[in-house]
């Protein structure tokens, strides 16, 4: 039953919003129990036949909405739980997803899920899989430095020399000179972190990342805090990543990000 999702897509069109969904987060009933960190969301799906049918059904049904511009296959595949296996464990999930999505809507851009850091080894392996199913149009990364990283990992250090020297080189050799999307990024106002720190973090993030080679997109996560008591994946930081509070009050970062978007979302940037 996808009626609710069609309604969402139609509402987005009415508001002039382009949609770029990702297909991820495994429900507990769809995974192999008792693995890794004990959380189902970042497990690969157990039944790959069912997974491929699901992707085909979803993308085919939603293809009538031409403002759905891309699909991201799965979520943070090199997150903690995937470490218990190898990149090969993601291969089948990715291959089935790419095959189904591109078959269901050849016009849509389809790409592998975001890594939790610029991981050259994973990227090489993912490129090899993607190349068998139409190639890799975009390399995606999810960025939460200073919320889910050690204190020594700041925004400025998160994509360090390894990004230029290892990640981009490995990706270019394996996939070609594809663009990089930081398609999830955020800073949580929790554990004493203030709204002013969040606003300053976004200034630092825009300035640092958009000066790096190949980065063409920053996805802001998220618009609004979850309501207290909401069940979220991961830990409580996920309740506090919004630019608005749960009751809709704009945080300082809401106005800061609005200003940054107006300054930077202007087409091609020239970096001094």
mmCIF file of C-alpha atoms in Angstrom:
data_model
loop_
_atom_site.group_PDB
_atom_site.id
_atom_site.type_symbol
_atom_site.label_atom_id
_atom_site.label_comp_id
_atom_site.label_asym_id
_atom_site.label_seq_id
_atom_site.Cartn_x
_atom_site.Cartn_y
_atom_site.Cartn_z
ATOM 1 C CA UNK A 1 0.000 0.000 0.000
ATOM 2 C CA UNK A 2 1.861 3.059 -1.278
ATOM 3 C CA UNK A 3 -1.057 5.496 -1.331
ATOM 4 C CA UNK A 4 0.438 7.492 1.548
ATOM 5 C CA UNK A 5 3.739 7.799 -0.311
ATOM 6 C CA UNK A 6 2.053 8.996 -3.504
ATOM 7 C CA UNK A 7 0.248 11.621 -1.408
ATOM 8 C CA UNK A 8 3.576 12.744 0.039
ATOM 9 C CA UNK A 9 5.130 12.997 -3.429
ATOM 10 C CA UNK A 10 2.168 14.977 -4.733
ATOM 11 C CA UNK A 11 2.401 17.384 -1.798
ATOM 12 C CA UNK A 12 6.109 17.871 -2.515
ATOM 13 C CA UNK A 13 5.372 18.644 -6.164
ATOM 14 C CA UNK A 14 2.767 21.209 -5.138
ATOM 15 C CA UNK A 15 5.421 22.917 -3.011
ATOM 16 C CA UNK A 16 8.064 22.796 -5.767
ATOM 17 C CA UNK A 17 10.261 20.236 -3.992
ATOM 18 C CA UNK A 18 12.450 17.724 -5.840
ATOM 19 C CA UNK A 19 12.699 14.388 -4.026
ATOM 20 C CA UNK A 20 15.873 12.288 -3.705
ATOM 21 C CA UNK A 21 14.933 9.404 -1.392
ATOM 22 C CA UNK A 22 17.130 6.626 -0.146
ATOM 23 C CA UNK A 23 15.951 3.071 0.402
ATOM 24 C CA UNK A 24 17.399 1.961 3.696
ATOM 25 C CA UNK A 25 16.947 0.922 7.332
ATOM 26 C CA UNK A 26 16.123 -2.756 7.760
ATOM 27 C CA UNK A 27 13.117 -3.642 9.927
ATOM 28 C CA UNK A 28 13.967 -6.269 12.525
ATOM 29 C CA UNK A 29 11.752 -8.909 10.885
ATOM 30 C CA UNK A 30 13.683 -8.593 7.600
ATOM 31 C CA UNK A 31 17.192 -9.209 8.904
ATOM 32 C CA UNK A 32 19.271 -11.984 10.427
ATOM 33 C CA UNK A 33 18.900 -11.701 14.233
ATOM 34 C CA UNK A 34 21.730 -11.678 16.734
ATOM 35 C CA UNK A 35 24.431 -10.002 14.671
ATOM 36 C CA UNK A 36 26.940 -7.237 15.322
ATOM 37 C CA UNK A 37 25.826 -4.286 17.407
ATOM 38 C CA UNK A 38 22.331 -5.645 18.094
ATOM 39 C CA UNK A 39 20.618 -2.960 16.014
ATOM 40 C CA UNK A 40 18.582 -4.018 13.003
ATOM 41 C CA UNK A 41 18.640 -0.753 11.041
ATOM 42 C CA UNK A 42 22.125 -1.198 9.600
ATOM 43 C CA UNK A 43 21.860 -4.924 8.878
ATOM 44 C CA UNK A 44 21.671 -6.136 5.285
ATOM 45 C CA UNK A 45 18.317 -7.679 4.314
ATOM 46 C CA UNK A 46 18.022 -11.420 4.887
ATOM 47 C CA UNK A 47 15.893 -12.292 1.833
ATOM 48 C CA UNK A 48 17.571 -10.788 -1.233
ATOM 49 C CA UNK A 49 14.811 -11.961 -3.573
ATOM 50 C CA UNK A 50 12.242 -10.102 -1.475
ATOM 51 C CA UNK A 51 14.560 -7.066 -1.325
ATOM 52 C CA UNK A 52 14.848 -6.915 -5.110
ATOM 53 C CA UNK A 53 11.073 -7.266 -5.545
ATOM 54 C CA UNK A 54 10.523 -4.487 -3.002
ATOM 55 C CA UNK A 55 12.880 -2.081 -4.776
ATOM 56 C CA UNK A 56 11.311 -2.895 -8.141
ATOM 57 C CA UNK A 57 7.785 -2.333 -6.812
ATOM 58 C CA UNK A 58 8.670 0.880 -5.017
ATOM 59 C CA UNK A 59 10.627 2.547 -7.826
ATOM 60 C CA UNK A 60 8.246 1.387 -10.557
ATOM 61 C CA UNK A 61 5.222 2.676 -8.650
ATOM 62 C CA UNK A 62 6.846 6.029 -7.877
ATOM 63 C CA UNK A 63 8.158 6.532 -11.430
ATOM 64 C CA UNK A 64 4.997 8.451 -12.319
ATOM 65 C CA UNK A 65 6.356 11.320 -10.201
ATOM 66 C CA UNK A 66 8.963 12.933 -12.446
ATOM 67 C CA UNK A 67 10.203 15.179 -9.617
ATOM 68 C CA UNK A 68 11.766 12.105 -7.957
ATOM 69 C CA UNK A 69 15.247 12.628 -9.354
ATOM 70 C CA UNK A 70 17.350 9.895 -7.738
ATOM 71 C CA UNK A 71 17.390 6.850 -5.472
ATOM 72 C CA UNK A 72 20.097 5.985 -2.957
ATOM 73 C CA UNK A 73 20.460 2.244 -2.340
ATOM 74 C CA UNK A 74 20.733 1.427 1.337
ATOM 75 C CA UNK A 75 22.201 3.384 4.180
ATOM 76 C CA UNK A 76 25.702 3.848 5.585
ATOM 77 C CA UNK A 77 26.944 0.493 4.377
ATOM 78 C CA UNK A 78 30.309 0.851 6.099
ATOM 79 C CA UNK A 79 28.703 1.738 9.446
ATOM 80 C CA UNK A 80 29.621 -0.298 12.503
ATOM 81 C CA UNK A 81 27.604 -3.415 11.773
ATOM 82 C CA UNK A 82 28.932 -3.918 8.273
ATOM 83 C CA UNK A 83 32.420 -4.089 9.783
ATOM 84 C CA UNK A 84 31.492 -7.486 11.236
ATOM 85 C CA UNK A 85 31.507 -8.730 7.654
ATOM 86 C CA UNK A 86 33.242 -7.354 4.607
ATOM 87 C CA UNK A 87 32.383 -5.098 1.663
ATOM 88 C CA UNK A 88 31.385 -8.293 -0.128
ATOM 89 C CA UNK A 89 28.364 -8.516 2.155
ATOM 90 C CA UNK A 90 27.068 -5.267 0.697
ATOM 91 C CA UNK A 91 27.647 -6.432 -2.886
ATOM 92 C CA UNK A 92 24.482 -8.475 -3.206
ATOM 93 C CA UNK A 93 22.321 -5.820 -1.548
ATOM 94 C CA UNK A 94 23.706 -3.140 -3.845
ATOM 95 C CA UNK A 95 23.665 -5.259 -7.003
ATOM 96 C CA UNK A 96 20.054 -6.323 -6.512
ATOM 97 C CA UNK A 97 18.998 -2.782 -5.652
ATOM 98 C CA UNK A 98 20.773 -1.182 -8.615
ATOM 99 C CA UNK A 99 19.399 -3.776 -11.006
ATOM 100 C CA UNK A 100 15.829 -3.433 -9.757
ATOM 101 C CA UNK A 101 15.780 0.377 -9.565
ATOM 102 C CA UNK A 102 17.332 0.912 -13.002
ATOM 103 C CA UNK A 103 15.017 -1.649 -14.531
ATOM 104 C CA UNK A 104 11.980 -0.043 -12.895
ATOM 105 C CA UNK A 105 12.862 3.535 -13.892
ATOM 106 C CA UNK A 106 15.701 3.907 -16.421
ATOM 107 C CA UNK A 107 15.418 7.711 -16.217
ATOM 108 C CA UNK A 108 16.241 7.948 -12.511
ATOM 109 C CA UNK A 109 19.748 8.428 -11.118
ATOM 110 C CA UNK A 110 20.550 5.471 -8.849
ATOM 111 C CA UNK A 111 23.652 5.286 -6.657
ATOM 112 C CA UNK A 112 25.085 3.393 -3.650
ATOM 113 C CA UNK A 113 24.302 4.499 -0.115
ATOM 114 C CA UNK A 114 26.379 7.036 1.767
ATOM 115 C CA UNK A 115 29.513 5.951 3.607
ATOM 116 C CA UNK A 116 30.019 7.197 7.156
ATOM 117 C CA UNK A 117 33.443 8.493 6.110
ATOM 118 C CA UNK A 118 35.453 8.700 2.887
ATOM 119 C CA UNK A 119 36.516 5.061 2.928
ATOM 120 C CA UNK A 120 38.794 4.287 -0.042
ATOM 121 C CA UNK A 121 38.688 0.498 0.340
ATOM 122 C CA UNK A 122 34.905 0.393 0.470
ATOM 123 C CA UNK A 123 34.667 2.805 -2.452
ATOM 124 C CA UNK A 124 36.886 0.662 -4.653
ATOM 125 C CA UNK A 125 34.824 -2.400 -3.910
ATOM 126 C CA UNK A 126 31.510 -0.592 -4.353
ATOM 127 C CA UNK A 127 32.669 0.831 -7.694
ATOM 128 C CA UNK A 128 33.508 -2.642 -8.949
ATOM 129 C CA UNK A 129 30.000 -3.845 -8.093
ATOM 130 C CA UNK A 130 28.292 -0.753 -9.498
ATOM 131 C CA UNK A 131 30.243 -0.961 -12.749
ATOM 132 C CA UNK A 132 28.567 -4.299 -13.465
ATOM 133 C CA UNK A 133 25.142 -2.661 -13.198
ATOM 134 C CA UNK A 134 25.426 0.594 -15.101
ATOM 135 C CA UNK A 135 28.202 2.392 -13.235
ATOM 136 C CA UNK A 136 28.384 4.828 -10.347
ATOM 137 C CA UNK A 137 27.059 8.334 -11.146
ATOM 138 C CA UNK A 138 27.558 9.757 -7.623
ATOM 139 C CA UNK A 139 29.663 8.904 -4.561
ATOM 140 C CA UNK A 140 27.752 9.652 -1.355
ATOM 141 C CA UNK A 141 29.044 10.318 2.157
ATOM 142 C CA UNK A 142 27.157 10.999 5.406
ATOM 143 C CA UNK A 143 28.861 13.499 7.714
ATOM 144 C CA UNK A 144 28.366 13.953 11.466
ATOM 145 C CA UNK A 145 31.761 15.104 12.788
ATOM 146 C CA UNK A 146 31.598 16.497 16.333
ATOM 147 C CA UNK A 147 28.378 14.585 17.044
ATOM 148 C CA UNK A 148 29.366 10.947 16.379
ATOM 149 C CA UNK A 149 33.142 11.224 16.145
ATOM 150 C CA UNK A 150 35.982 11.386 18.710
ATOM 151 C CA UNK A 151 36.806 14.876 20.023
ATOM 152 C CA UNK A 152 39.904 14.985 17.822
ATOM 153 C CA UNK A 153 37.799 14.721 14.622
ATOM 154 C CA UNK A 154 36.516 18.185 13.770
ATOM 155 C CA UNK A 155 34.693 19.374 10.650
ATOM 156 C CA UNK A 156 38.005 20.660 9.298
ATOM 157 C CA UNK A 157 39.783 17.326 9.890
ATOM 158 C CA UNK A 158 36.997 14.926 8.945
ATOM 159 C CA UNK A 159 37.923 14.982 5.242
ATOM 160 C CA UNK A 160 41.675 15.353 5.599
ATOM 161 C CA UNK A 161 44.579 14.434 3.331
ATOM 162 C CA UNK A 162 43.165 10.910 3.024
ATOM 163 C CA UNK A 163 40.237 12.364 1.091
ATOM 164 C CA UNK A 164 42.461 13.890 -1.588
ATOM 165 C CA UNK A 165 45.240 11.321 -1.628
ATOM 166 C CA UNK A 166 43.426 8.025 -1.056
ATOM 167 C CA UNK A 167 39.661 8.317 -1.509
ATOM 168 C CA UNK A 168 39.527 10.469 -4.648
ATOM 169 C CA UNK A 169 42.362 8.544 -6.249
ATOM 170 C CA UNK A 170 40.789 5.178 -5.561
ATOM 171 C CA UNK A 171 37.391 6.366 -6.735
ATOM 172 C CA UNK A 172 38.746 7.921 -9.928
ATOM 173 C CA UNK A 173 40.639 4.775 -10.821
ATOM 174 C CA UNK A 174 37.681 2.508 -10.088
ATOM 175 C CA UNK A 175 34.673 4.640 -11.089
ATOM 176 C CA UNK A 176 35.923 7.680 -12.966
ATOM 177 C CA UNK A 177 35.773 11.371 -11.953
ATOM 178 C CA UNK A 178 32.294 11.217 -10.414
ATOM 179 C CA UNK A 179 30.967 13.990 -8.121
ATOM 180 C CA UNK A 180 30.842 13.570 -4.339
ATOM 181 C CA UNK A 181 27.648 14.279 -2.423
ATOM 182 C CA UNK A 182 27.689 14.850 1.324
ATOM 183 C CA UNK A 183 24.024 13.988 1.233
ATOM 184 C CA UNK A 184 23.521 13.835 4.990
ATOM 185 C CA UNK A 185 25.231 16.194 7.410
ATOM 186 C CA UNK A 186 24.321 17.545 10.814
ATOM 187 C CA UNK A 187 25.257 18.655 14.327
ATOM 188 C CA UNK A 188 23.155 17.792 17.380
ATOM 189 C CA UNK A 189 22.328 20.316 20.115
ATOM 190 C CA UNK A 190 22.658 17.890 23.002
ATOM 191 C CA UNK A 191 25.068 17.035 25.834
ATOM 192 C CA UNK A 192 25.677 20.733 26.441
ATOM 193 C CA UNK A 193 26.154 21.695 22.778
ATOM 194 C CA UNK A 194 24.518 25.084 22.250
ATOM 195 C CA UNK A 195 22.543 26.557 19.377
ATOM 196 C CA UNK A 196 25.429 28.977 18.777
ATOM 197 C CA UNK A 197 27.854 26.046 18.432
ATOM 198 C CA UNK A 198 25.474 24.405 15.966
ATOM 199 C CA UNK A 199 25.230 27.574 13.872
ATOM 200 C CA UNK A 200 29.020 28.002 13.884
ATOM 201 C CA UNK A 201 29.434 24.326 12.907
ATOM 202 C CA UNK A 202 27.339 24.882 9.780
ATOM 203 C CA UNK A 203 29.446 27.900 8.764
ATOM 204 C CA UNK A 204 32.598 25.814 9.196
ATOM 205 C CA UNK A 205 31.065 22.846 7.333
ATOM 206 C CA UNK A 206 29.977 24.846 4.274
ATOM 207 C CA UNK A 207 33.304 26.661 4.049
ATOM 208 C CA UNK A 208 35.421 23.533 4.508
ATOM 209 C CA UNK A 209 33.557 21.035 2.332
ATOM 210 C CA UNK A 210 32.675 23.247 -0.622
ATOM 211 C CA UNK A 211 36.359 24.167 -0.979
ATOM 212 C CA UNK A 212 37.282 20.499 -1.543
ATOM 213 C CA UNK A 213 37.524 18.883 -4.984
ATOM 214 C CA UNK A 214 34.453 17.134 -6.415
ATOM 215 C CA UNK A 215 31.989 18.027 -3.629
ATOM 216 C CA UNK A 216 28.870 19.313 -5.360
ATOM 217 C CA UNK A 217 26.070 18.786 -2.866
ATOM 218 C CA UNK A 218 25.421 19.121 0.874
ATOM 219 C CA UNK A 219 22.285 17.540 2.328
ATOM 220 C CA UNK A 220 21.168 19.241 5.554
ATOM 221 C CA UNK A 221 20.043 16.832 8.244
ATOM 222 C CA UNK A 222 17.644 17.688 9.567
ATOM 223 C CA UNK A 223 14.866 20.246 9.376
ATOM 224 C CA UNK A 224 13.202 19.610 12.738
ATOM 225 C CA UNK A 225 14.005 17.870 16.023
ATOM 226 C CA UNK A 226 12.010 14.779 16.887
ATOM 227 C CA UNK A 227 9.482 15.052 19.682
ATOM 228 C CA UNK A 228 10.773 13.969 23.124
ATOM 229 C CA UNK A 229 10.222 10.267 23.623
ATOM 230 C CA UNK A 230 10.212 9.464 19.906
ATOM 231 C CA UNK A 231 11.875 6.142 19.129
ATOM 232 C CA UNK A 232 14.913 6.761 16.908
ATOM 233 C CA UNK A 233 17.710 4.614 15.528
ATOM 234 C CA UNK A 234 21.126 4.965 17.055
ATOM 235 C CA UNK A 235 21.277 7.128 20.168
ATOM 236 C CA UNK A 236 19.561 10.240 21.507
ATOM 237 C CA UNK A 237 21.596 12.608 19.324
ATOM 238 C CA UNK A 238 19.153 11.732 16.550
ATOM 239 C CA UNK A 239 16.479 13.661 18.452
ATOM 240 C CA UNK A 240 18.434 16.933 18.341
ATOM 241 C CA UNK A 241 19.870 17.400 14.835
ATOM 242 C CA UNK A 242 17.144 19.758 13.642
ATOM 243 C CA UNK A 243 17.336 23.385 12.569
ATOM 244 C CA UNK A 244 13.974 23.790 14.321
ATOM 245 C CA UNK A 245 13.028 22.574 17.783
ATOM 246 C CA UNK A 246 10.380 19.866 18.041
ATOM 247 C CA UNK A 247 7.690 22.522 18.602
ATOM 248 C CA UNK A 248 8.724 24.392 15.444
ATOM 249 C CA UNK A 249 10.818 27.221 16.911
ATOM 250 C CA UNK A 250 13.738 28.134 14.605
ATOM 251 C CA UNK A 251 17.123 27.582 16.216
ATOM 252 C CA UNK A 252 19.916 30.044 15.468
ATOM 253 C CA UNK A 253 21.263 27.586 12.861
ATOM 254 C CA UNK A 254 18.009 27.803 10.892
ATOM 255 C CA UNK A 255 18.753 31.416 10.007
ATOM 256 C CA UNK A 256 22.466 30.689 9.531
ATOM 257 C CA UNK A 257 21.854 27.823 7.099
ATOM 258 C CA UNK A 258 19.259 29.884 5.220
ATOM 259 C CA UNK A 259 21.912 32.568 4.746
ATOM 260 C CA UNK A 260 24.593 30.050 3.733
ATOM 261 C CA UNK A 261 22.327 28.459 1.127
ATOM 262 C CA UNK A 262 21.590 31.878 -0.373
ATOM 263 C CA UNK A 263 25.340 32.584 -0.598
ATOM 264 C CA UNK A 264 26.581 29.237 -1.867
ATOM 265 C CA UNK A 265 23.761 27.733 -3.926
ATOM 266 C CA UNK A 266 24.703 29.772 -6.983
ATOM 267 C CA UNK A 267 26.127 27.215 -9.425
ATOM 268 C CA UNK A 268 29.826 26.590 -9.899
ATOM 269 C CA UNK A 269 32.126 27.948 -7.188
ATOM 270 C CA UNK A 270 35.675 29.157 -7.756
ATOM 271 C CA UNK A 271 37.925 28.322 -4.794
ATOM 272 C CA UNK A 272 40.757 30.727 -4.070
#
